[in-house]
Amino acid sequence: MDGAVNTTGATPEWRSAMIDVSGLSIGDLTSKVTSVPGGDAADDTDGATNGNALAHCLRRLADDLANPGEPIAGFNSAL
Amino acid sequence: MSTAALADARPHRLSDAALASLGAGRPDRSTIAELKKSQLSRNLLLLHEIAAVVGPGPLTDLAEAERANPARVRELIARPLFGVWAASCLRDLQAGRNPDVSHLTDIARAARIPRQQPDKSLRANHNGHSITVRVDDSNPLREKLGLPPAPPLDAEQLARWQRTFTEAWRLLVTSVPADAEVLATVLDCVVPVLPDPAARGISATSADAFGAVAISEPADATALAVGLLHETQHSILNAVQYLFDLLDKPATLGYSPWRDDPRPASGILHGAYAYLTVTRFWRTRSTDPLAQFEFARWRAAVSDAAGGLRDLTPAGARFVAALTAEVRPWLDEPVDPGVLRLAGSANRDHYLRWRLRNRHVDPAGARELRRAWHAGEARPNVTSELRPAPKRALEASARLDLTHRFLRGDPLTGPRGEPLTGSDGDVAYVRGDAAAALRAYPDDWVGLILAGGFDVAPELAAVLSDEPDRLAILGWLS
């Protein structure tokens, strides 16, 4: 679920559908690339993700790429 | 580590307090760090997906470079224009095109070279607050930021940018030190772009390029300070939206106080969020009538635009509630009545002109309006519909230019009493002489509605533009 709020901990927190791979090396991420099982994101209560959550994350990333929208351009409010 | 490690990776999380602080435009350093980590994660996932299509071969060099110098490789792939390249590469691959992946080898090569000072950068320090941003004026990827890039800066141009940047930083640290700190943490590079002759200054942010600002050479330090605040907010919101959907129906079109064309709800949220910190900046300059005009104008626009958003997700509701809670107390702060009148007029003027441009009465409704008018009947219940604009619209406003002149204390008319811009009606209206404006406006529906205080949809009045008595028509439509 995107933006699920978890209120069971000491402080409420918002859990993203996007997986944190910032701790993985490029070698780890690319050396054994395999297809990830499909299906909707599973609700992970303990924080660990599974193949479904990863698949959901990658689908969401693909959707963002497919619908990038226009760059947000604004005019300065110079007077 | 293996793909098992990938499958075991955990989702990004934000505390409720962190999400609320982002909505209020007051994130602390650790919250920005979490956003930056998520953007690095995004770029790594893009690499994973690229490898899934082309195989791991093209990434071998980069993986080896990372083993030798992991921090340096992380730094390079976290850069905004790397995100632009990775997203573009994957889009090409998914579309069946054959992108050049040699950029990965270039990054690996760069990682092996001892770290050097960037060729060009902007640096400033004021009262213990310092900032350094790279100037990226040669990378071909900068063309993908949405605006035509300027040619590489020569020494004189760079020195001019530096002088303006130094003064802009002094303004920011003096006026909004917490926002200045956020800016210094988020902003990675400035990409100079060509000026737009139709605009005073132009700037853009891409969702693929967290921390990059494409911006034309600013007119002055204040314009740069405001532009950087504005674009940094876009970057932050893009990063939040990478993590969480904030709107269930982001494409629904509506009115944005910052654009002349209909905007999707996602764009309206971007406008409100960008102007939140811009408004906070103007708020601090209470002795300057121009700044107070901007403050009064944008506090209302941000509050109305954010408050009007519908179909918010739970995360979106939390974010927008924090945004509106930040701006609404500002609505009660005192502003000089004359300045307040002009700010309210400018907002209403923009809204009416937007309606006139973007809302239309269908032919049957138009026939019915004309028939009823000629028959002397009561106004029929005719409505209008929104038409999406084919492209971005930018409409000059003589009344706004005159308002700025008026607030600066500059003359509005020439030696023979002729308006320096706009019409006699515009000059009278800006001076607060509504009666003279009503007499002077022959055919400006919006001007007549403003000066007469009519509550009329201008697109309905426009149906009767061939009729002679415009004030009578506006009275009939009220």
Tab-separated table of N, CA and C in Angstrom, chain A residues 2-6 11-34 36 44-51 54 57-62 64-68 70-79, chain B residues 1 3 6-16 19 37 41 44-46 48-49 51-52 56 59 62 66 73-74 87 90-91 145-146 199-205 223 226-227 234 241-245 259 263 290 294 314-315 392 394 404 408:
chain	number	residue	atom	x	y	z
A	2	ASP	N	0.555	2.216	-0.859
A	2	ASP	CA	1.335	3.443	-0.895
A	2	ASP	C	0.937	4.338	0.276
A	3	GLY	N	1.926	4.800	0.985
A	3	GLY	CA	1.649	5.772	2.022
A	3	GLY	C	0.843	5.220	3.183
A	4	ALA	N	1.073	3.960	3.511
A	4	ALA	CA	0.364	3.398	4.657
A	4	ALA	C	0.958	3.974	5.932
A	5	VAL	N	0.096	4.306	6.870
A	5	VAL	CA	0.606	4.847	8.130
A	5	VAL	C	0.538	3.749	9.181
A	6	ASN	N	1.632	3.606	9.878
A	6	ASN	CA	1.721	2.580	10.901
A	6	ASN	C	1.712	3.266	12.257
A	11	THR	N	6.048	5.977	17.732
A	11	THR	CA	5.609	7.166	16.998
A	11	THR	C	5.057	6.717	15.655
A	12	PRO	N	3.961	7.336	15.193
A	12	PRO	CA	3.403	6.939	13.899
A	12	PRO	C	4.396	7.222	12.781
A	13	GLU	N	4.382	6.366	11.781
A	13	GLU	CA	5.271	6.592	10.653
A	13	GLU	C	4.570	6.198	9.366
A	14	TRP	N	5.054	6.741	8.272
A	14	TRP	CA	4.497	6.507	6.951
A	14	TRP	C	5.439	5.590	6.193
A	15	ARG	N	4.863	4.510	5.663
A	15	ARG	CA	5.684	3.532	4.962
A	15	ARG	C	5.444	3.682	3.463
A	16	SER	N	6.529	3.858	2.750
A	16	SER	CA	6.448	4.056	1.302
A	16	SER	C	6.330	2.721	0.572
A	17	ALA	N	5.796	2.779	-0.625
A	17	ALA	CA	5.832	1.603	-1.498
A	17	ALA	C	7.222	1.409	-2.096
A	18	MET	N	8.069	2.420	-1.978
A	18	MET	CA	9.378	2.339	-2.621
A	18	MET	C	10.408	1.716	-1.679
A	19	ILE	N	11.161	0.816	-2.263
A	19	ILE	CA	12.126	0.033	-1.474
A	19	ILE	C	13.447	0.789	-1.372
A	20	ASP	N	14.043	0.717	-0.188
A	20	ASP	CA	15.320	1.394	0.045
A	20	ASP	C	16.470	0.456	-0.332
A	21	VAL	N	17.082	0.731	-1.465
A	21	VAL	CA	18.233	-0.094	-1.891
A	21	VAL	C	19.532	0.695	-1.771
A	22	SER	N	19.492	1.816	-1.041
A	22	SER	CA	20.676	2.675	-0.994
A	22	SER	C	21.862	1.974	-0.324
A	23	GLY	N	21.590	0.927	0.426
A	23	GLY	CA	22.686	0.214	1.068
A	23	GLY	C	23.268	-0.901	0.221
A	24	LEU	N	22.682	-1.153	-0.944
A	24	LEU	CA	23.174	-2.232	-1.803
A	24	LEU	C	24.193	-1.691	-2.793
A	25	SER	N	25.143	-2.541	-3.138
A	25	SER	CA	26.138	-2.116	-4.125
A	25	SER	C	25.577	-2.298	-5.531
A	26	ILE	N	26.202	-1.624	-6.485
A	26	ILE	CA	25.778	-1.775	-7.875
A	26	ILE	C	25.956	-3.230	-8.306
A	27	GLY	N	27.040	-3.842	-7.857
A	27	GLY	CA	27.250	-5.258	-8.184
A	27	GLY	C	26.115	-6.116	-7.657
A	28	ASP	N	25.719	-5.855	-6.424
A	28	ASP	CA	24.602	-6.613	-5.847
A	28	ASP	C	23.318	-6.421	-6.641
A	29	LEU	N	23.117	-5.195	-7.084
A	29	LEU	CA	21.859	-4.865	-7.755
A	29	LEU	C	21.795	-5.413	-9.178
A	30	THR	N	22.944	-5.625	-9.775
A	30	THR	CA	22.928	-5.934	-11.208
A	30	THR	C	23.527	-7.280	-11.571
A	31	SER	N	24.221	-7.937	-10.642
A	31	SER	CA	24.929	-9.157	-11.043
A	31	SER	C	23.987	-10.327	-11.255
A	32	LYS	N	22.902	-10.376	-10.525
A	32	LYS	CA	21.977	-11.505	-10.658
A	32	LYS	C	20.577	-10.964	-10.896
A	33	VAL	N	20.438	-10.172	-11.930
A	33	VAL	CA	19.134	-9.585	-12.195
A	33	VAL	C	18.190	-10.679	-12.671
A	34	THR	N	17.142	-10.837	-11.958
A	34	THR	CA	16.122	-11.813	-12.352
A	34	THR	C	14.781	-11.115	-12.344
A	36	VAL	N	11.156	-10.360	-11.220
A	36	VAL	CA	10.588	-10.389	-9.877
A	36	VAL	C	9.143	-10.847	-9.971
A	44	ASP	N	3.589	-5.722	4.664
A	44	ASP	CA	4.621	-6.333	5.494
A	44	ASP	C	4.575	-5.697	6.868
A	45	THR	N	4.252	-6.476	7.815
A	45	THR	CA	4.061	-5.917	9.148
A	45	THR	C	5.376	-5.767	9.887
A	46	ASP	N	6.383	-6.515	9.506
A	46	ASP	CA	7.631	-6.446	10.263
A	46	ASP	C	8.678	-5.589	9.561
A	47	GLY	N	8.327	-5.005	8.409
A	47	GLY	CA	9.269	-4.122	7.737
A	47	GLY	C	10.045	-4.821	6.649
A	48	ALA	N	10.228	-6.104	6.695
A	48	ALA	CA	10.938	-6.782	5.623
A	48	ALA	C	10.026	-6.858	4.402
A	49	THR	N	10.590	-6.730	3.235
A	49	THR	CA	9.781	-6.792	2.030
A	49	THR	C	9.885	-8.175	1.426
A	50	ASN	N	9.009	-8.447	0.484
A	50	ASN	CA	9.094	-9.702	-0.232
A	50	ASN	C	9.019	-9.403	-1.720
A	51	GLY	N	8.969	-10.460	-2.515
A	51	GLY	CA	8.974	-10.265	-3.956
A	51	GLY	C	7.819	-9.433	-4.438
A	54	LEU	N	8.562	-5.769	-3.830
A	54	LEU	CA	9.568	-5.298	-4.774
A	54	LEU	C	8.950	-5.113	-6.157
A	57	CYS	N	6.991	-1.974	-6.134
A	57	CYS	CA	7.909	-0.831	-6.155
A	57	CYS	C	8.398	-0.576	-7.587
A	58	LEU	N	8.793	-1.631	-8.277
A	58	LEU	CA	9.332	-1.463	-9.631
A	58	LEU	C	8.235	-1.054	-10.614
A	59	ARG	N	7.028	-1.538	-10.390
A	59	ARG	CA	5.918	-1.106	-11.258
A	59	ARG	C	5.619	0.378	-11.064
A	60	ARG	N	5.673	0.797	-9.818
A	60	ARG	CA	5.420	2.215	-9.523
A	60	ARG	C	6.510	3.080	-10.166
A	61	LEU	N	7.741	2.598	-10.102
A	61	LEU	CA	8.845	3.308	-10.757
A	61	LEU	C	8.596	3.382	-12.261
A	62	ALA	N	8.152	2.271	-12.844
A	62	ALA	CA	7.871	2.246	-14.288
A	62	ALA	C	6.728	3.211	-14.630
A	64	ASP	N	5.972	5.942	-13.031
A	64	ASP	CA	6.524	7.299	-12.957
A	64	ASP	C	7.276	7.647	-14.233
A	65	LEU	N	8.014	6.675	-14.756
A	65	LEU	CA	8.778	6.928	-15.974
A	65	LEU	C	7.853	7.103	-17.171
A	66	ALA	N	6.781	6.317	-17.180
A	66	ALA	CA	5.859	6.380	-18.317
A	66	ALA	C	5.038	7.666	-18.307
A	67	ASN	N	4.852	8.238	-17.142
A	67	ASN	CA	4.054	9.471	-17.020
A	67	ASN	C	4.872	10.541	-16.325
A	68	PRO	N	5.913	11.010	-16.980
A	68	PRO	CA	6.814	11.933	-16.287
A	68	PRO	C	6.226	13.325	-16.098
A	70	GLU	N	5.334	17.250	-17.340
A	70	GLU	CA	6.258	18.256	-17.843
A	70	GLU	C	7.192	18.674	-16.721
A	71	PRO	N	8.364	19.159	-17.072
A	71	PRO	CA	9.188	19.738	-16.012
A	71	PRO	C	8.423	20.888	-15.374
A	72	ILE	N	8.610	21.034	-14.087
A	72	ILE	CA	7.901	22.099	-13.384
A	72	ILE	C	8.642	23.401	-13.629
A	73	ALA	N	8.085	24.233	-14.474
A	73	ALA	CA	8.752	25.484	-14.811
A	73	ALA	C	7.978	26.646	-14.211
A	74	GLY	N	8.674	27.520	-13.566
A	74	GLY	CA	8.008	28.669	-12.970
A	74	GLY	C	8.748	29.945	-13.306
A	75	PHE	N	8.027	31.014	-13.407
A	75	PHE	CA	8.670	32.290	-13.677
A	75	PHE	C	9.001	32.956	-12.360
A	76	ASN	N	10.192	33.478	-12.294
A	76	ASN	CA	10.570	34.188	-11.071
A	76	ASN	C	9.650	35.375	-10.869
A	77	SER	N	9.383	35.634	-9.614
A	77	SER	CA	8.529	36.782	-9.337
A	77	SER	C	9.377	38.023	-9.138
A	78	ALA	N	10.342	38.212	-10.040
A	78	ALA	CA	11.155	39.432	-9.967
A	78	ALA	C	10.267	40.641	-10.212
A	79	LEU	N	10.502	41.669	-9.474
A	79	LEU	CA	9.605	42.832	-9.559
A	79	LEU	C	10.183	43.906	-10.469
B	1	MET	N	26.490	-9.905	-1.775
B	1	MET	CA	25.040	-9.841	-1.653
B	1	MET	C	24.406	-10.303	-2.966
B	3	THR	N	20.388	-11.186	-5.226
B	3	THR	CA	19.022	-10.672	-5.355
B	3	THR	C	18.207	-10.964	-4.108
B	6	LEU	N	18.234	-7.926	-2.270
B	6	LEU	CA	17.312	-6.939	-2.830
B	6	LEU	C	15.890	-7.214	-2.341
B	7	ALA	N	15.522	-8.499	-2.378
B	7	ALA	CA	14.168	-8.836	-1.936
B	7	ALA	C	13.989	-8.593	-0.442
B	8	ASP	N	15.073	-8.576	0.285
B	8	ASP	CA	14.974	-8.341	1.731
B	8	ASP	C	15.039	-6.860	2.095
B	9	ALA	N	15.275	-6.031	1.100
B	9	ALA	CA	15.401	-4.601	1.404
B	9	ALA	C	14.092	-4.080	1.974
B	10	ARG	N	14.193	-3.038	2.755
B	10	ARG	CA	13.016	-2.522	3.466
B	10	ARG	C	12.465	-1.290	2.761
B	11	PRO	N	11.216	-1.006	2.971
B	11	PRO	CA	10.664	0.209	2.352
B	11	PRO	C	11.199	1.470	3.026
B	12	HIS	N	11.213	2.547	2.259
B	12	HIS	CA	11.516	3.839	2.865
B	12	HIS	C	10.387	4.200	3.831
B	13	ARG	N	10.752	4.882	4.886
B	13	ARG	CA	9.764	5.301	5.880
B	13	ARG	C	10.041	6.738	6.291
B	14	LEU	N	8.979	7.406	6.627
B	14	LEU	CA	9.115	8.739	7.217
B	14	LEU	C	8.264	8.784	8.470
B	15	SER	N	8.789	9.394	9.499
B	15	SER	CA	7.946	9.568	10.688
B	15	SER	C	6.816	10.533	10.340
B	16	ASP	N	5.735	10.446	11.097
B	16	ASP	CA	4.626	11.377	10.869
B	16	ASP	C	5.097	12.821	11.052
B	19	LEU	N	6.915	13.901	7.874
B	19	LEU	CA	6.025	14.216	6.746
B	19	LEU	C	5.335	15.562	6.972
B	37	LYS	N	18.560	10.107	0.443
B	37	LYS	CA	18.814	8.658	0.392
B	37	LYS	C	17.811	7.986	-0.542
B	41	SER	N	18.504	5.871	-3.903
B	41	SER	CA	17.852	4.571	-4.064
B	41	SER	C	17.124	4.510	-5.405
B	44	LEU	N	19.593	3.943	-8.129
B	44	LEU	CA	20.074	2.554	-8.116
B	44	LEU	C	19.021	1.597	-8.672
B	45	LEU	N	17.766	1.839	-8.352
B	45	LEU	CA	16.707	0.994	-8.919
B	45	LEU	C	16.640	1.170	-10.443
B	46	LEU	N	16.871	2.388	-10.909
B	46	LEU	CA	16.898	2.603	-12.361
B	46	LEU	C	18.035	1.790	-12.984
B	48	HIS	N	19.257	-0.956	-11.800
B	48	HIS	CA	18.790	-2.352	-11.734
B	48	HIS	C	17.893	-2.672	-12.925
B	49	GLU	N	17.007	-1.748	-13.238
B	49	GLU	CA	16.079	-1.973	-14.340
B	49	GLU	C	16.774	-1.878	-15.697
B	51	ALA	N	19.887	-2.757	-16.159
B	51	ALA	CA	20.611	-4.030	-16.250
B	51	ALA	C	19.671	-5.168	-16.607
B	52	ALA	N	18.419	-5.059	-16.154
B	52	ALA	CA	17.452	-6.116	-16.462
B	52	ALA	C	17.188	-6.200	-17.960
B	56	PRO	N	24.083	-7.176	-17.237
B	56	PRO	CA	24.987	-6.469	-16.321
B	56	PRO	C	26.275	-5.972	-16.976
B	59	LEU	N	27.476	-2.398	-16.932
B	59	LEU	CA	27.666	-1.822	-15.601
B	59	LEU	C	28.912	-2.382	-14.908
B	62	LEU	N	31.485	0.197	-13.781
B	62	LEU	CA	30.988	1.018	-12.680
B	62	LEU	C	31.014	0.221	-11.370
B	66	GLU	N	33.139	1.073	-8.073
B	66	GLU	CA	32.505	1.209	-6.757
B	66	GLU	C	33.240	0.387	-5.704
B	73	VAL	N	31.687	6.818	-6.072
B	73	VAL	CA	30.688	6.379	-7.046
B	73	VAL	C	29.293	6.768	-6.567
B	74	ARG	N	29.040	6.591	-5.277
B	74	ARG	CA	27.733	6.987	-4.730
B	74	ARG	C	27.486	8.478	-4.978
B	87	ALA	N	16.950	7.806	-16.048
B	87	ALA	CA	15.526	7.760	-16.400
B	87	ALA	C	15.353	7.793	-17.915
B	90	LEU	N	16.384	4.405	-19.445
B	90	LEU	CA	15.395	3.344	-19.249
B	90	LEU	C	14.141	3.591	-20.103
B	91	ARG	N	13.744	4.848	-20.217
B	91	ARG	CA	12.597	5.150	-21.100
B	91	ARG	C	12.905	4.730	-22.531
B	145	LEU	N	16.402	19.196	-18.948
B	145	LEU	CA	15.769	19.775	-17.759
B	145	LEU	C	14.535	20.605	-18.091
B	146	GLY	N	14.234	20.738	-19.365
B	146	GLY	CA	12.965	21.376	-19.710
B	146	GLY	C	13.077	22.772	-20.282
B	199	ALA	N	9.260	36.642	-20.467
B	199	ALA	CA	9.196	36.539	-19.007
B	199	ALA	C	10.318	37.352	-18.378
B	200	ARG	N	10.122	37.720	-17.114
B	200	ARG	CA	11.159	38.485	-16.416
B	200	ARG	C	12.354	37.594	-16.104
B	201	GLY	N	12.061	36.358	-15.802
B	201	GLY	CA	13.100	35.379	-15.525
B	201	GLY	C	12.428	34.033	-15.573
B	202	ILE	N	13.176	32.995	-15.864
B	202	ILE	CA	12.536	31.698	-16.006
B	202	ILE	C	13.382	30.643	-15.314
B	203	SER	N	12.710	29.645	-14.752
B	203	SER	CA	13.419	28.584	-14.045
B	203	SER	C	12.594	27.314	-14.115
B	204	ALA	N	13.247	26.182	-13.919
B	204	ALA	CA	12.537	24.901	-14.019
B	204	ALA	C	13.230	23.852	-13.166
B	205	THR	N	12.440	22.843	-12.810
B	205	THR	CA	12.947	21.704	-12.049
B	205	THR	C	12.384	20.437	-12.666
B	223	ALA	N	15.644	38.351	-7.024
B	223	ALA	CA	15.058	37.405	-7.971
B	223	ALA	C	15.736	36.039	-7.851
B	226	VAL	N	14.599	34.311	-4.509
B	226	VAL	CA	13.227	33.801	-4.639
B	226	VAL	C	13.189	32.598	-5.589
B	227	GLY	N	13.908	32.699	-6.697
B	227	GLY	CA	13.926	31.594	-7.664
B	227	GLY	C	14.509	30.328	-7.063
B	234	HIS	N	10.214	22.644	-5.345
B	234	HIS	CA	9.791	21.665	-6.358
B	234	HIS	C	10.588	20.364	-6.202
B	241	GLN	N	6.883	12.948	-3.476
B	241	GLN	CA	5.945	12.222	-4.338
B	241	GLN	C	6.555	10.944	-4.911
B	242	TYR	N	7.866	10.866	-4.930
B	242	TYR	CA	8.489	9.575	-5.270
B	242	TYR	C	8.143	8.542	-4.196
B	243	LEU	N	8.104	9.003	-2.960
B	243	LEU	CA	7.830	8.074	-1.856
B	243	LEU	C	6.344	7.810	-1.669
B	244	PHE	N	5.531	8.840	-1.823
B	244	PHE	CA	4.106	8.712	-1.497
B	244	PHE	C	3.249	9.386	-2.553
B	245	ASP	N	2.204	8.708	-2.981
B	245	ASP	CA	1.186	9.381	-3.771
B	245	ASP	C	0.446	10.337	-2.835
B	259	ARG	N	-0.422	30.253	-13.048
B	259	ARG	CA	-0.332	29.934	-14.472
B	259	ARG	C	-1.568	30.455	-15.190
B	263	ARG	N	-4.312	23.804	-14.977
B	263	ARG	CA	-3.232	22.959	-14.459
B	263	ARG	C	-3.792	21.716	-13.798
B	290	LEU	N	6.558	46.704	-2.041
B	290	LEU	CA	6.552	45.646	-3.058
B	290	LEU	C	6.582	44.264	-2.416
B	294	GLU	N	3.723	41.255	-2.500
B	294	GLU	CA	3.962	39.845	-2.817
B	294	GLU	C	3.472	38.954	-1.670
B	314	PRO	N	-4.317	9.605	2.054
B	314	PRO	CA	-4.032	9.879	3.476
B	314	PRO	C	-2.718	10.636	3.679
B	315	ALA	N	-1.678	10.237	2.960
B	315	ALA	CA	-0.403	10.976	3.088
B	315	ALA	C	-0.563	12.393	2.549
B	392	ARG	N	1.390	25.653	-22.811
B	392	ARG	CA	1.546	26.604	-21.732
B	392	ARG	C	1.192	28.011	-22.206
B	394	LEU	N	1.154	32.189	-21.423
B	394	LEU	CA	1.729	33.274	-20.635
B	394	LEU	C	1.159	34.580	-21.158
B	404	HIS	N	3.088	47.332	-10.031
B	404	HIS	CA	4.480	47.342	-9.578
B	404	HIS	C	5.057	48.760	-9.632
B	408	ARG	N	6.347	51.033	-6.469
B	408	ARG	CA	7.720	51.558	-6.456
B	408	ARG	C	7.741	53.078	-6.369
